[in-house]
Tab-separated table of C-alpha atoms in Angstrom:
chain	number	residue	atom	x	y	z
Q	1	MET	CA	0.000	0.000	0.000
Q	2	VAL	CA	1.523	3.303	-1.091
Q	3	ALA	CA	1.318	6.306	1.212
Q	4	ILE	CA	0.054	9.722	0.200
Q	5	LYS	CA	0.400	12.803	2.370
Q	6	TYR	CA	-2.866	14.287	3.600
Q	7	ASP	CA	-1.755	17.814	2.672
Q	8	ASP	CA	-0.805	16.736	-0.868
Q	9	LEU	CA	-4.147	15.026	-1.418
Q	10	SER	CA	-6.110	17.872	0.144
Q	11	LEU	CA	-4.377	20.464	-2.056
Q	12	ALA	CA	-4.899	18.300	-5.144
Q	13	ILE	CA	-8.630	17.984	-4.423
Q	14	ASP	CA	-8.862	21.741	-3.937
Q	15	PHE	CA	-7.051	22.268	-7.260
Q	16	VAL	CA	-9.283	19.825	-9.139
Q	17	SER	CA	-12.366	21.371	-7.517
Q	18	TYR	CA	-11.362	24.982	-8.169
Q	19	ALA	CA	-12.855	24.774	-11.650
Q	20	ALA	CA	-15.618	22.883	-13.385
Q	21	PRO	CA	-15.232	19.105	-13.353
Q	22	MET	CA	-12.546	17.912	-15.789
Q	23	GLU	CA	-11.018	21.400	-16.280
Q	24	HIS	CA	-8.219	20.816	-13.784
Q	25	ASN	CA	-6.852	17.352	-13.118
Q	26	ALA	CA	-4.503	15.740	-10.663
Q	27	TYR	CA	-3.290	12.164	-10.447
Q	28	VAL	CA	-1.585	10.132	-7.776
Q	29	SER	CA	0.991	7.500	-8.637
Q	30	LEU	CA	0.010	4.134	-7.210
Q	31	ASP	CA	3.715	3.257	-7.112
Q	32	THR	CA	5.162	6.296	-5.338
Q	33	GLY	CA	2.292	8.398	-3.943
Q	34	LYS	CA	3.524	11.417	-5.919
Q	35	VAL	CA	0.787	13.770	-7.099
Q	36	TRP	CA	0.859	15.120	-10.660
Q	37	TRP	CA	-1.121	18.267	-11.573
Q	38	THR	CA	-2.454	19.277	-15.012
Q	39	SER	CA	-4.769	21.945	-16.300
Q	40	ASP	CA	-5.215	22.164	-20.063
Q	41	PRO	CA	-4.031	19.285	-22.242
Q	42	GLY	CA	-0.310	19.727	-22.553
Q	43	ASP	CA	-0.208	22.338	-19.774
Q	44	ALA	CA	1.517	20.511	-16.945
Q	45	PHE	CA	2.945	21.884	-13.743
Q	46	ASP	CA	5.871	19.490	-13.842
Q	47	GLU	CA	8.289	19.313	-16.775
Q	48	GLU	CA	8.764	15.581	-16.388
Q	49	MET	CA	5.088	14.654	-16.636
Q	50	PRO	CA	4.605	10.933	-17.349
Q	51	ASP	CA	3.314	10.298	-20.874
Q	52	ASP	CA	0.818	7.693	-19.711
Q	53	LEU	CA	-0.726	9.725	-16.879
Q	54	GLU	CA	-4.286	9.506	-18.217
Q	55	THR	CA	-4.043	6.010	-19.692
Q	56	SER	CA	-2.009	3.908	-17.256
Q	57	ASP	CA	-3.614	1.953	-14.445
Q	58	ARG	CA	-0.658	3.060	-12.284
Q	59	TYR	CA	-2.132	6.557	-11.836
Q	60	LEU	CA	-5.385	7.346	-10.122
Q	61	ALA	CA	-7.355	10.496	-10.953
Q	62	ILE	CA	-7.981	12.688	-7.923
Q	63	PRO	CA	-11.743	13.271	-7.568
Q	64	HIS	CA	-13.586	16.583	-7.627
Q	65	ARG	CA	-15.117	17.587	-4.262
Q	66	ASN	CA	-18.560	17.060	-5.794
Q	67	ASP	CA	-17.686	13.409	-6.435
Q	68	LEU	CA	-17.121	13.012	-2.690
Q	69	ASP	CA	-20.357	14.809	-1.686
Q	70	LEU	CA	-18.336	17.677	-0.242
Q	71	GLY	CA	-20.168	20.464	-2.020
Q	72	ARG	CA	-23.838	21.346	-1.790
Q	73	PRO	CA	-24.871	18.077	-0.062
Q	74	LEU	CA	-22.416	18.740	2.768
Q	75	ALA	CA	-23.632	22.301	3.240
Q	76	LEU	CA	-27.232	21.084	3.352
Q	77	ARG	CA	-26.378	18.347	5.888
Q	78	PHE	CA	-24.821	21.019	8.085
Q	79	ALA	CA	-27.841	23.278	7.650
Q	80	ALA	CA	-30.187	20.461	8.652
Q	81	GLN	CA	-28.179	19.867	11.841
Q	82	ALA	CA	-27.127	23.364	12.866
Q	83	LEU	CA	-29.805	25.647	11.419
Q	84	PRO	CA	-32.927	23.624	10.633
Q	85	ALA	CA	-35.092	26.759	10.689
Q	86	CYS	CA	-32.927	28.221	7.885
Q	87	TYR	CA	-32.743	25.059	5.785
Q	88	ASP	CA	-35.104	26.229	3.018
Q	89	GLN	CA	-33.315	29.560	2.765
Q	90	ILE	CA	-29.919	27.830	2.523
Q	91	GLU	CA	-31.237	25.368	-0.034
Q	92	GLY	CA	-32.367	28.380	-2.061
Q	93	PHE	CA	-28.846	29.817	-1.999
Q	94	PHE	CA	-27.619	26.744	-3.860
Q	95	ARG	CA	-29.981	27.335	-6.752
Q	96	ARG	CA	-28.013	30.356	-7.946
Q	97	GLN	CA	-24.487	31.691	-8.251
Q	98	GLY	CA	-22.737	32.994	-5.187
Q	99	ALA	CA	-24.227	30.283	-3.001
Q	100	TYR	CA	-21.214	29.804	-0.736
Q	101	ALA	CA	-20.826	33.527	-0.091
Q	102	CYS	CA	-24.490	33.785	0.920
Q	103	PHE	CA	-24.227	30.571	2.936
Q	104	LYS	CA	-21.164	31.752	4.851
Q	105	ASP	CA	-22.665	35.208	5.435
Q	106	LEU	CA	-25.716	33.583	6.994
Q	107	LEU	CA	-23.566	31.264	9.104
Q	108	ALA	CA	-21.561	34.247	10.356
Q	109	ARG	CA	-24.759	36.158	11.244
Q	110	GLU	CA	-26.062	33.110	13.091
Q	111	GLY	CA	-22.761	32.606	14.935
Q	112	VAL	CA	-22.046	29.126	13.544
Q	113	LEU	CA	-19.361	29.833	10.938
Q	114	GLU	CA	-16.594	28.236	13.036
Q	115	ARG	CA	-18.810	25.167	13.561
Q	116	TRP	CA	-19.175	24.946	9.763
Q	117	TYR	CA	-15.419	25.081	9.246
Q	118	SER	CA	-14.929	22.292	11.773
Q	119	PHE	CA	-17.780	20.233	10.294
Q	120	GLU	CA	-16.370	20.686	6.789
Q	121	ALA	CA	-12.808	19.794	7.839
Q	122	ASP	CA	-14.026	16.609	9.540
Q	123	ALA	CA	-16.100	15.654	6.494
Q	124	VAL	CA	-13.192	16.276	4.117
Q	125	GLU	CA	-10.820	14.185	6.214
Q	126	SER	CA	-13.359	11.373	6.471
Q	127	ALA	CA	-14.043	11.443	2.712
Q	128	LEU	CA	-10.325	11.432	1.893
Q	129	ARG	CA	-9.665	8.530	4.248
Q	130	HIS	CA	-12.545	6.563	2.736
Q	131	TRP	CA	-11.403	7.337	-0.823
Q	132	CYS	CA	-7.835	6.281	-0.002
Q	133	ALA	CA	-8.937	3.035	1.657
Q	134	LYS	CA	-11.194	2.225	-1.294
Q	135	ASN	CA	-8.295	2.796	-3.706
Q	136	GLY	CA	-5.527	1.042	-1.780
Q	137	LEU	CA	-3.741	4.169	-0.573
Q	138	GLU	CA	-2.543	4.972	2.914
Q	139	LEU	CA	-3.293	8.536	3.978
Q	140	VAL	CA	-0.550	9.883	6.227
Q	141	GLN	CA	-0.064	13.135	8.090
Q	142	ALA	CA	3.239	14.829	7.303
């Protein structure tokens, strides 16, 4: 089982999730645990990018946050637990652009923004651990 650093995986997921699905990509080597980052085809962040990154079974594509239910579904789970009276309003935020800004503004007004950050961090760590276990990777702190 190859080890991957939590920080490396977390940053890669953030990178992949920064844009629309499939716009940014990152891959982890199943042999070394090294993470490779790409954006546009041919636009790599490492000069020595493996040629078979997208075709070899020795590299695993890093998922988008949405693939791990860490986007809207996570925010709505938090709303249901922490602010059930505001659930419909929060759900409405996610029907238009700027949802997270509105969501976080509401959380700040309600005094639960720090609880959200903790809830989100726990959910991300749990999702990453599950994803690693499912894919034969060992997630390590470093």
